[in-house]
Amino acid sequence: MITKKDVELAGKLAKMSVSPQEADIYEGQLKALFGWVNELKAVNTEHVQLTNVTLAAHTRKDQAVTDEQAAAKLRAMFACELAGQAKVKKVL
């Protein structure tokens, strides 16, 4: 069972500030999410064949840019560029 204290701990671990009002909201959302996961656990998938579970399905393929105007417009949205790549803040 998810408690408000669990939500506050998760926020702390994620380095997020969670107000008491937000903790109440997140508690309800997490309870609903984990309830749904428990419902999924009850589904019998013994005879279900997996599909599209190959490394190739998740491998990035380099594709040539065909719309130079769209590419230029997209690049203009980023503040910085480094070695032809959009430079973004580090995300942890």
PDB file of N, CA and C in Angstrom:
ATOM      1  N   MET A   1       0.844  -1.179   0.000  1.00  0.00           N
ATOM      2  CA  MET A   1       0.000   0.000   0.000  1.00  0.00           C
ATOM      3  C   MET A   1       0.892   1.246   0.000  1.00  0.00           C
ATOM      4  N   ILE A   2       0.631   2.147  -0.886  1.00  0.00           N
ATOM      5  CA  ILE A   2       1.391   3.394  -1.000  1.00  0.00           C
ATOM      6  C   ILE A   2       0.883   4.386   0.048  1.00  0.00           C
ATOM      7  N   THR A   3       1.815   5.019   0.725  1.00  0.00           N
ATOM      8  CA  THR A   3       1.440   6.031   1.709  1.00  0.00           C
ATOM      9  C   THR A   3       2.026   7.383   1.312  1.00  0.00           C
ATOM     10  N   LYS A   4       1.559   8.399   1.986  1.00  0.00           N
ATOM     11  CA  LYS A   4       2.076   9.750   1.733  1.00  0.00           C
ATOM     12  C   LYS A   4       3.583   9.798   2.012  1.00  0.00           C
ATOM     13  N   LYS A   5       4.008   9.053   3.029  1.00  0.00           N
ATOM     14  CA  LYS A   5       5.437   9.004   3.377  1.00  0.00           C
ATOM     15  C   LYS A   5       6.245   8.377   2.228  1.00  0.00           C
ATOM     16  N   ASP A   6       5.688   7.348   1.577  1.00  0.00           N
ATOM     17  CA  ASP A   6       6.346   6.731   0.419  1.00  0.00           C
ATOM     18  C   ASP A   6       6.521   7.742  -0.711  1.00  0.00           C
ATOM     19  N   VAL A   7       5.490   8.549  -0.932  1.00  0.00           N
ATOM     20  CA  VAL A   7       5.540   9.565  -1.990  1.00  0.00           C
ATOM     21  C   VAL A   7       6.616  10.591  -1.674  1.00  0.00           C
ATOM     22  N   GLU A   8       6.674  11.015  -0.423  1.00  0.00           N
ATOM     23  CA  GLU A   8       7.693  11.991  -0.026  1.00  0.00           C
ATOM     24  C   GLU A   8       9.099  11.412  -0.191  1.00  0.00           C
ATOM     25  N   LEU A   9       9.275  10.138   0.155  1.00  0.00           N
ATOM     26  CA  LEU A   9      10.580   9.481  -0.004  1.00  0.00           C
ATOM     27  C   LEU A   9      10.946   9.377  -1.484  1.00  0.00           C
ATOM     28  N   ALA A  10       9.984   9.007  -2.321  1.00  0.00           N
ATOM     29  CA  ALA A  10      10.241   8.914  -3.761  1.00  0.00           C
ATOM     30  C   ALA A  10      10.639  10.280  -4.314  1.00  0.00           C
ATOM     31  N   GLY A  11       9.964  11.323  -3.868  1.00  0.00           N
ATOM     32  CA  GLY A  11      10.322  12.679  -4.292  1.00  0.00           C
ATOM     33  C   GLY A  11      11.734  13.042  -3.860  1.00  0.00           C
ATOM     34  N   LYS A  12      12.076  12.684  -2.640  1.00  0.00           N
ATOM     35  CA  LYS A  12      13.428  12.972  -2.131  1.00  0.00           C
ATOM     36  C   LYS A  12      14.479  12.225  -2.959  1.00  0.00           C
ATOM     37  N   LEU A  13      14.215  10.940  -3.239  1.00  0.00           N
ATOM     38  CA  LEU A  13      15.161  10.148  -4.029  1.00  0.00           C
ATOM     39  C   LEU A  13      15.304  10.692  -5.449  1.00  0.00           C
ATOM     40  N   ALA A  14      14.225  11.268  -5.983  1.00  0.00           N
ATOM     41  CA  ALA A  14      14.257  11.837  -7.327  1.00  0.00           C
ATOM     42  C   ALA A  14      14.751  13.280  -7.305  1.00  0.00           C
ATOM     43  N   LYS A  15      15.128  13.749  -6.114  1.00  0.00           N
ATOM     44  CA  LYS A  15      15.599  15.129  -5.929  1.00  0.00           C
ATOM     45  C   LYS A  15      14.546  16.130  -6.389  1.00  0.00           C
ATOM     46  N   MET A  16      13.290  15.837  -5.998  1.00  0.00           N
ATOM     47  CA  MET A  16      12.157  16.701  -6.321  1.00  0.00           C
ATOM     48  C   MET A  16      11.563  17.243  -5.029  1.00  0.00           C
ATOM     49  N   SER A  17      11.125  18.457  -5.073  1.00  0.00           N
ATOM     50  CA  SER A  17      10.416  19.034  -3.952  1.00  0.00           C
ATOM     51  C   SER A  17       8.933  18.690  -4.111  1.00  0.00           C
ATOM     52  N   VAL A  18       8.371  17.996  -3.123  1.00  0.00           N
ATOM     53  CA  VAL A  18       6.970  17.585  -3.184  1.00  0.00           C
ATOM     54  C   VAL A  18       6.233  18.222  -2.014  1.00  0.00           C
ATOM     55  N   SER A  19       5.283  19.093  -2.333  1.00  0.00           N
ATOM     56  CA  SER A  19       4.491  19.739  -1.286  1.00  0.00           C
ATOM     57  C   SER A  19       3.486  18.738  -0.718  1.00  0.00           C
ATOM     58  N   PRO A  20       2.935  19.006   0.468  1.00  0.00           N
ATOM     59  CA  PRO A  20       1.926  18.096   1.032  1.00  0.00           C
ATOM     60  C   PRO A  20       0.711  17.918   0.114  1.00  0.00           C
ATOM     61  N   GLN A  21       0.313  18.975  -0.585  1.00  0.00           N
ATOM     62  CA  GLN A  21      -0.819  18.871  -1.504  1.00  0.00           C
ATOM     63  C   GLN A  21      -0.467  17.962  -2.688  1.00  0.00           C
ATOM     64  N   GLU A  22       0.748  18.108  -3.206  1.00  0.00           N
ATOM     65  CA  GLU A  22       1.196  17.253  -4.308  1.00  0.00           C
ATOM     66  C   GLU A  22       1.324  15.805  -3.848  1.00  0.00           C
ATOM     67  N   ALA A  23       1.791  15.606  -2.623  1.00  0.00           N
ATOM     68  CA  ALA A  23       1.937  14.249  -2.090  1.00  0.00           C
ATOM     69  C   ALA A  23       0.583  13.546  -2.052  1.00  0.00           C
ATOM     70  N   ASP A  24      -0.479  14.281  -1.673  1.00  0.00           N
ATOM     71  CA  ASP A  24      -1.824  13.701  -1.668  1.00  0.00           C
ATOM     72  C   ASP A  24      -2.240  13.278  -3.074  1.00  0.00           C
ATOM     73  N   ILE A  25      -1.975  14.144  -4.048  1.00  0.00           N
ATOM     74  CA  ILE A  25      -2.339  13.853  -5.442  1.00  0.00           C
ATOM     75  C   ILE A  25      -1.557  12.649  -5.951  1.00  0.00           C
ATOM     76  N   TYR A  26      -0.235  12.662  -5.742  1.00  0.00           N
ATOM     77  CA  TYR A  26       0.620  11.578  -6.225  1.00  0.00           C
ATOM     78  C   TYR A  26       0.291  10.255  -5.537  1.00  0.00           C
ATOM     79  N   GLU A  27      -0.081  10.328  -4.257  1.00  0.00           N
ATOM     80  CA  GLU A  27      -0.442   9.108  -3.536  1.00  0.00           C
ATOM     81  C   GLU A  27      -1.626   8.426  -4.228  1.00  0.00           C
ATOM     82  N   GLY A  28      -2.642   9.207  -4.555  1.00  0.00           N
ATOM     83  CA  GLY A  28      -3.805   8.646  -5.243  1.00  0.00           C
ATOM     84  C   GLY A  28      -3.446   8.097  -6.613  1.00  0.00           C
ATOM     85  N   GLN A  29      -2.607   8.825  -7.348  1.00  0.00           N
ATOM     86  CA  GLN A  29      -2.202   8.378  -8.682  1.00  0.00           C
ATOM     87  C   GLN A  29      -1.384   7.097  -8.615  1.00  0.00           C
ATOM     88  N   LEU A  30      -0.464   7.009  -7.647  1.00  0.00           N
ATOM     89  CA  LEU A  30       0.365   5.816  -7.519  1.00  0.00           C
ATOM     90  C   LEU A  30      -0.457   4.604  -7.069  1.00  0.00           C
ATOM     91  N   LYS A  31      -1.423   4.833  -6.179  1.00  0.00           N
ATOM     92  CA  LYS A  31      -2.297   3.736  -5.768  1.00  0.00           C
ATOM     93  C   LYS A  31      -3.055   3.197  -6.977  1.00  0.00           C
ATOM     94  N   ALA A  32      -3.569   4.097  -7.806  1.00  0.00           N
ATOM     95  CA  ALA A  32      -4.290   3.678  -9.011  1.00  0.00           C
ATOM     96  C   ALA A  32      -3.355   2.924  -9.962  1.00  0.00           C
ATOM     97  N   LEU A  33      -2.139   3.421 -10.133  1.00  0.00           N
ATOM     98  CA  LEU A  33      -1.176   2.778 -11.031  1.00  0.00           C
ATOM     99  C   LEU A  33      -0.838   1.373 -10.554  1.00  0.00           C
ATOM    100  N   PHE A  34      -0.500   1.230  -9.270  1.00  0.00           N
ATOM    101  CA  PHE A  34      -0.134  -0.087  -8.757  1.00  0.00           C
ATOM    102  C   PHE A  34      -1.343  -1.021  -8.713  1.00  0.00           C
ATOM    103  N   GLY A  35      -2.548  -0.479  -8.534  1.00  0.00           N
ATOM    104  CA  GLY A  35      -3.756  -1.295  -8.633  1.00  0.00           C
ATOM    105  C   GLY A  35      -3.904  -1.859 -10.032  1.00  0.00           C
ATOM    106  N   TRP A  36      -3.633  -1.022 -11.028  1.00  0.00           N
ATOM    107  CA  TRP A  36      -3.704  -1.459 -12.424  1.00  0.00           C
ATOM    108  C   TRP A  36      -2.654  -2.530 -12.710  1.00  0.00           C
ATOM    109  N   VAL A  37      -1.448  -2.349 -12.173  1.00  0.00           N
ATOM    110  CA  VAL A  37      -0.388  -3.345 -12.357  1.00  0.00           C
ATOM    111  C   VAL A  37      -0.822  -4.681 -11.750  1.00  0.00           C
ATOM    112  N   ASN A  38      -1.460  -4.644 -10.591  1.00  0.00           N
ATOM    113  CA  ASN A  38      -1.945  -5.879  -9.974  1.00  0.00           C
ATOM    114  C   ASN A  38      -3.013  -6.547 -10.829  1.00  0.00           C
ATOM    115  N   GLU A  39      -3.864  -5.748 -11.466  1.00  0.00           N
ATOM    116  CA  GLU A  39      -4.860  -6.305 -12.383  1.00  0.00           C
ATOM    117  C   GLU A  39      -4.161  -7.006 -13.550  1.00  0.00           C
ATOM    118  N   LEU A  40      -3.104  -6.378 -14.072  1.00  0.00           N
ATOM    119  CA  LEU A  40      -2.372  -6.982 -15.184  1.00  0.00           C
ATOM    120  C   LEU A  40      -1.714  -8.289 -14.780  1.00  0.00           C
ATOM    121  N   LYS A  41      -1.238  -8.362 -13.545  1.00  0.00           N
ATOM    122  CA  LYS A  41      -0.610  -9.598 -13.061  1.00  0.00           C
ATOM    123  C   LYS A  41      -1.593 -10.768 -13.102  1.00  0.00           C
ATOM    124  N   ALA A  42      -2.871 -10.473 -12.928  1.00  0.00           N
ATOM    125  CA  ALA A  42      -3.885 -11.521 -12.887  1.00  0.00           C
ATOM    126  C   ALA A  42      -4.202 -12.086 -14.271  1.00  0.00           C
ATOM    127  N   VAL A  43      -3.784 -11.406 -15.320  1.00  0.00           N
ATOM    128  CA  VAL A  43      -4.074 -11.858 -16.684  1.00  0.00           C
ATOM    129  C   VAL A  43      -3.179 -13.044 -17.030  1.00  0.00           C
ATOM    130  N   ASN A  44      -3.794 -14.104 -17.524  1.00  0.00           N
ATOM    131  CA  ASN A  44      -3.054 -15.301 -17.915  1.00  0.00           C
ATOM    132  C   ASN A  44      -2.437 -15.067 -19.296  1.00  0.00           C
ATOM    133  N   THR A  45      -1.121 -14.999 -19.353  1.00  0.00           N
ATOM    134  CA  THR A  45      -0.418 -14.775 -20.622  1.00  0.00           C
ATOM    135  C   THR A  45       0.409 -15.988 -21.028  1.00  0.00           C
ATOM    136  N   GLU A  46       0.070 -17.134 -20.472  1.00  0.00           N
ATOM    137  CA  GLU A  46       0.857 -18.345 -20.700  1.00  0.00           C
ATOM    138  C   GLU A  46       0.976 -18.701 -22.182  1.00  0.00           C
ATOM    139  N   HIS A  47      -0.089 -18.544 -22.947  1.00  0.00           N
ATOM    140  CA  HIS A  47      -0.068 -18.950 -24.349  1.00  0.00           C
ATOM    141  C   HIS A  47       0.055 -17.765 -25.306  1.00  0.00           C
ATOM    142  N   VAL A  48       0.471 -16.616 -24.785  1.00  0.00           N
ATOM    143  CA  VAL A  48       0.637 -15.430 -25.626  1.00  0.00           C
ATOM    144  C   VAL A  48       2.053 -15.420 -26.174  1.00  0.00           C
ATOM    145  N   GLN A  49       2.157 -15.308 -27.478  1.00  0.00           N
ATOM    146  CA  GLN A  49       3.463 -15.304 -28.121  1.00  0.00           C
ATOM    147  C   GLN A  49       3.985 -13.867 -28.196  1.00  0.00           C
ATOM    148  N   LEU A  50       5.210 -13.660 -27.754  1.00  0.00           N
ATOM    149  CA  LEU A  50       5.816 -12.336 -27.826  1.00  0.00           C
ATOM    150  C   LEU A  50       6.112 -11.977 -29.273  1.00  0.00           C
ATOM    151  N   THR A  51       5.955 -10.711 -29.583  1.00  0.00           N
ATOM    152  CA  THR A  51       6.276 -10.237 -30.930  1.00  0.00           C
ATOM    153  C   THR A  51       7.159  -9.009 -30.834  1.00  0.00           C
ATOM    154  N   ASN A  52       7.957  -8.798 -31.842  1.00  0.00           N
ATOM    155  CA  ASN A  52       8.796  -7.610 -31.959  1.00  0.00           C
ATOM    156  C   ASN A  52       9.709  -7.410 -30.751  1.00  0.00           C
ATOM    157  N   VAL A  53      10.274  -8.487 -30.265  1.00  0.00           N
ATOM    158  CA  VAL A  53      11.194  -8.388 -29.136  1.00  0.00           C
ATOM    159  C   VAL A  53      12.585  -8.771 -29.625  1.00  0.00           C
ATOM    160  N   THR A  54      13.128  -7.935 -30.485  1.00  0.00           N
ATOM    161  CA  THR A  54      14.474  -8.167 -30.988  1.00  0.00           C
ATOM    162  C   THR A  54      15.285  -6.900 -30.817  1.00  0.00           C
ATOM    163  N   LEU A  55      16.560  -7.054 -30.722  1.00  0.00           N
ATOM    164  CA  LEU A  55      17.432  -5.897 -30.589  1.00  0.00           C
ATOM    165  C   LEU A  55      17.285  -4.982 -31.799  1.00  0.00           C
ATOM    166  N   ALA A  56      17.098  -5.554 -32.956  1.00  0.00           N
ATOM    167  CA  ALA A  56      16.986  -4.770 -34.183  1.00  0.00           C
ATOM    168  C   ALA A  56      15.775  -3.843 -34.141  1.00  0.00           C
ATOM    169  N   ALA A  57      14.740  -4.229 -33.432  1.00  0.00           N
ATOM    170  CA  ALA A  57      13.528  -3.410 -33.361  1.00  0.00           C
ATOM    171  C   ALA A  57      13.775  -2.134 -32.564  1.00  0.00           C
ATOM    172  N   HIS A  58      14.781  -2.136 -31.712  1.00  0.00           N
ATOM    173  CA  HIS A  58      15.039  -0.989 -30.854  1.00  0.00           C
ATOM    174  C   HIS A  58      16.355  -0.284 -31.189  1.00  0.00           C
ATOM    175  N   THR A  59      16.931  -0.625 -32.295  1.00  0.00           N
ATOM    176  CA  THR A  59      18.200  -0.044 -32.699  1.00  0.00           C
ATOM    177  C   THR A  59      17.948   1.189 -33.554  1.00  0.00           C
ATOM    178  N   ARG A  60      18.665   2.238 -33.253  1.00  0.00           N
ATOM    179  CA  ARG A  60      18.527   3.476 -34.021  1.00  0.00           C
ATOM    180  C   ARG A  60      19.132   3.288 -35.403  1.00  0.00           C
ATOM    181  N   LYS A  61      18.433   3.778 -36.373  1.00  0.00           N
ATOM    182  CA  LYS A  61      18.943   3.717 -37.743  1.00  0.00           C
ATOM    183  C   LYS A  61      19.197   5.153 -38.209  1.00  0.00           C
ATOM    184  N   ASP A  62      20.383   5.400 -38.678  1.00  0.00           N
ATOM    185  CA  ASP A  62      20.689   6.731 -39.188  1.00  0.00           C
ATOM    186  C   ASP A  62      19.942   6.936 -40.495  1.00  0.00           C
ATOM    187  N   GLN A  63      19.233   8.044 -40.561  1.00  0.00           N
ATOM    188  CA  GLN A  63      18.489   8.366 -41.764  1.00  0.00           C
ATOM    189  C   GLN A  63      18.906   9.758 -42.222  1.00  0.00           C
ATOM    190  N   ALA A  64      19.038   9.910 -43.499  1.00  0.00           N
ATOM    191  CA  ALA A  64      19.418  11.204 -44.046  1.00  0.00           C
ATOM    192  C   ALA A  64      18.268  12.193 -43.875  1.00  0.00           C
ATOM    193  N   VAL A  65      18.625  13.439 -43.600  1.00  0.00           N
ATOM    194  CA  VAL A  65      17.620  14.496 -43.494  1.00  0.00           C
ATOM    195  C   VAL A  65      17.163  14.851 -44.901  1.00  0.00           C
ATOM    196  N   THR A  66      15.854  14.809 -45.109  1.00  0.00           N
ATOM    197  CA  THR A  66      15.336  15.104 -46.445  1.00  0.00           C
ATOM    198  C   THR A  66      14.650  16.459 -46.505  1.00  0.00           C
ATOM    199  N   ASP A  67      14.272  16.998 -45.341  1.00  0.00           N
ATOM    200  CA  ASP A  67      13.594  18.299 -45.302  1.00  0.00           C
ATOM    201  C   ASP A  67      14.509  19.292 -44.587  1.00  0.00           C
ATOM    202  N   GLU A  68      15.347  19.964 -45.352  1.00  0.00           N
ATOM    203  CA  GLU A  68      16.339  20.884 -44.778  1.00  0.00           C
ATOM    204  C   GLU A  68      15.678  22.052 -44.041  1.00  0.00           C
ATOM    205  N   GLN A  69      14.543  22.542 -44.534  1.00  0.00           N
ATOM    206  CA  GLN A  69      13.857  23.664 -43.864  1.00  0.00           C
ATOM    207  C   GLN A  69      13.356  23.242 -42.483  1.00  0.00           C
ATOM    208  N   ALA A  70      12.777  22.050 -42.384  1.00  0.00           N
ATOM    209  CA  ALA A  70      12.300  21.556 -41.090  1.00  0.00           C
ATOM    210  C   ALA A  70      13.473  21.337 -40.144  1.00  0.00           C
ATOM    211  N   ALA A  71      14.586  20.835 -40.662  1.00  0.00           N
ATOM    212  CA  ALA A  71      15.768  20.603 -39.835  1.00  0.00           C
ATOM    213  C   ALA A  71      16.320  21.925 -39.308  1.00  0.00           C
ATOM    214  N   ALA A  72      16.376  22.935 -40.151  1.00  0.00           N
ATOM    215  CA  ALA A  72      16.876  24.253 -39.736  1.00  0.00           C
ATOM    216  C   ALA A  72      15.955  24.862 -38.680  1.00  0.00           C
ATOM    217  N   LYS A  73      14.657  24.703 -38.861  1.00  0.00           N
ATOM    218  CA  LYS A  73      13.685  25.227 -37.899  1.00  0.00           C
ATOM    219  C   LYS A  73      13.853  24.528 -36.544  1.00  0.00           C
ATOM    220  N   LEU A  74      14.057  23.231 -36.570  1.00  0.00           N
ATOM    221  CA  LEU A  74      14.261  22.474 -35.336  1.00  0.00           C
ATOM    222  C   LEU A  74      15.556  22.893 -34.651  1.00  0.00           C
ATOM    223  N   ARG A  75      16.643  23.032 -35.427  1.00  0.00           N
ATOM    224  CA  ARG A  75      17.921  23.453 -34.838  1.00  0.00           C
ATOM    225  C   ARG A  75      17.816  24.836 -34.213  1.00  0.00           C
ATOM    226  N   ALA A  76      17.005  25.718 -34.778  1.00  0.00           N
ATOM    227  CA  ALA A  76      16.860  27.075 -34.257  1.00  0.00           C
ATOM    228  C   ALA A  76      16.187  27.086 -32.884  1.00  0.00           C
ATOM    229  N   MET A  77      15.490  26.013 -32.531  1.00  0.00           N
ATOM    230  CA  MET A  77      14.807  25.943 -31.229  1.00  0.00           C
ATOM    231  C   MET A  77      15.779  25.709 -30.078  1.00  0.00           C
ATOM    232  N   PHE A  78      16.992  25.234 -30.375  1.00  0.00           N
ATOM    233  CA  PHE A  78      17.971  24.971 -29.332  1.00  0.00           C
ATOM    234  C   PHE A  78      18.876  26.186 -29.155  1.00  0.00           C
ATOM    235  N   ALA A  79      19.203  26.465 -27.906  1.00  0.00           N
ATOM    236  CA  ALA A  79      20.023  27.631 -27.600  1.00  0.00           C
ATOM    237  C   ALA A  79      21.464  27.449 -28.058  1.00  0.00           C
ATOM    238  N   CYS A  80      21.983  26.243 -27.942  1.00  0.00           N
ATOM    239  CA  CYS A  80      23.387  25.992 -28.274  1.00  0.00           C
ATOM    240  C   CYS A  80      23.527  24.785 -29.188  1.00  0.00           C
ATOM    241  N   GLU A  81      24.632  24.815 -29.942  1.00  0.00           N
ATOM    242  CA  GLU A  81      24.953  23.685 -30.805  1.00  0.00           C
ATOM    243  C   GLU A  81      26.429  23.377 -30.604  1.00  0.00           C
ATOM    244  N   LEU A  82      26.774  22.099 -30.599  1.00  0.00           N
ATOM    245  CA  LEU A  82      28.149  21.686 -30.397  1.00  0.00           C
ATOM    246  C   LEU A  82      28.452  20.564 -31.375  1.00  0.00           C
ATOM    247  N   ALA A  83      29.399  20.773 -32.231  1.00  0.00           N
ATOM    248  CA  ALA A  83      29.817  19.783 -33.228  1.00  0.00           C
ATOM    249  C   ALA A  83      28.643  19.273 -34.064  1.00  0.00           C
ATOM    250  N   GLY A  84      27.767  20.195 -34.446  1.00  0.00           N
ATOM    251  CA  GLY A  84      26.637  19.828 -35.289  1.00  0.00           C
ATOM    252  C   GLY A  84      25.505  19.135 -34.561  1.00  0.00           C
ATOM    253  N   GLN A  85      25.584  19.082 -33.231  1.00  0.00           N
ATOM    254  CA  GLN A  85      24.563  18.437 -32.418  1.00  0.00           C
ATOM    255  C   GLN A  85      23.895  19.475 -31.526  1.00  0.00           C
ATOM    256  N   ALA A  86      22.606  19.303 -31.276  1.00  0.00           N
ATOM    257  CA  ALA A  86      21.909  20.183 -30.342  1.00  0.00           C
ATOM    258  C   ALA A  86      22.464  19.941 -28.941  1.00  0.00           C
ATOM    259  N   LYS A  87      22.822  21.000 -28.260  1.00  0.00           N
ATOM    260  CA  LYS A  87      23.376  20.880 -26.918  1.00  0.00           C
ATOM    261  C   LYS A  87      22.250  21.128 -25.913  1.00  0.00           C
ATOM    262  N   VAL A  88      22.060  20.169 -25.009  1.00  0.00           N
ATOM    263  CA  VAL A  88      21.019  20.280 -23.994  1.00  0.00           C
ATOM    264  C   VAL A  88      21.629  20.103 -22.615  1.00  0.00           C
ATOM    265  N   LYS A  89      20.865  20.482 -21.582  1.00  0.00           N
ATOM    266  CA  LYS A  89      21.351  20.323 -20.222  1.00  0.00           C
ATOM    267  C   LYS A  89      21.454  18.845 -19.870  1.00  0.00           C
ATOM    268  N   LYS A  90      22.367  18.542 -18.987  1.00  0.00           N
ATOM    269  CA  LYS A  90      22.554  17.169 -18.531  1.00  0.00           C
ATOM    270  C   LYS A  90      21.328  16.746 -17.745  1.00  0.00           C
ATOM    271  N   VAL A  91      20.831  15.558 -18.035  1.00  0.00           N
ATOM    272  CA  VAL A  91      19.654  15.027 -17.345  1.00  0.00           C
ATOM    273  C   VAL A  91      20.055  13.761 -16.616  1.00  0.00           C
ATOM    274  N   LEU A  92      19.784  13.729 -15.343  1.00  0.00           N
ATOM    275  CA  LEU A  92      20.101  12.529 -14.541  1.00  0.00           C
ATOM    276  C   LEU A  92      18.835  11.936 -14.018  1.00  0.00           C
TER     277      LEU A  92
END
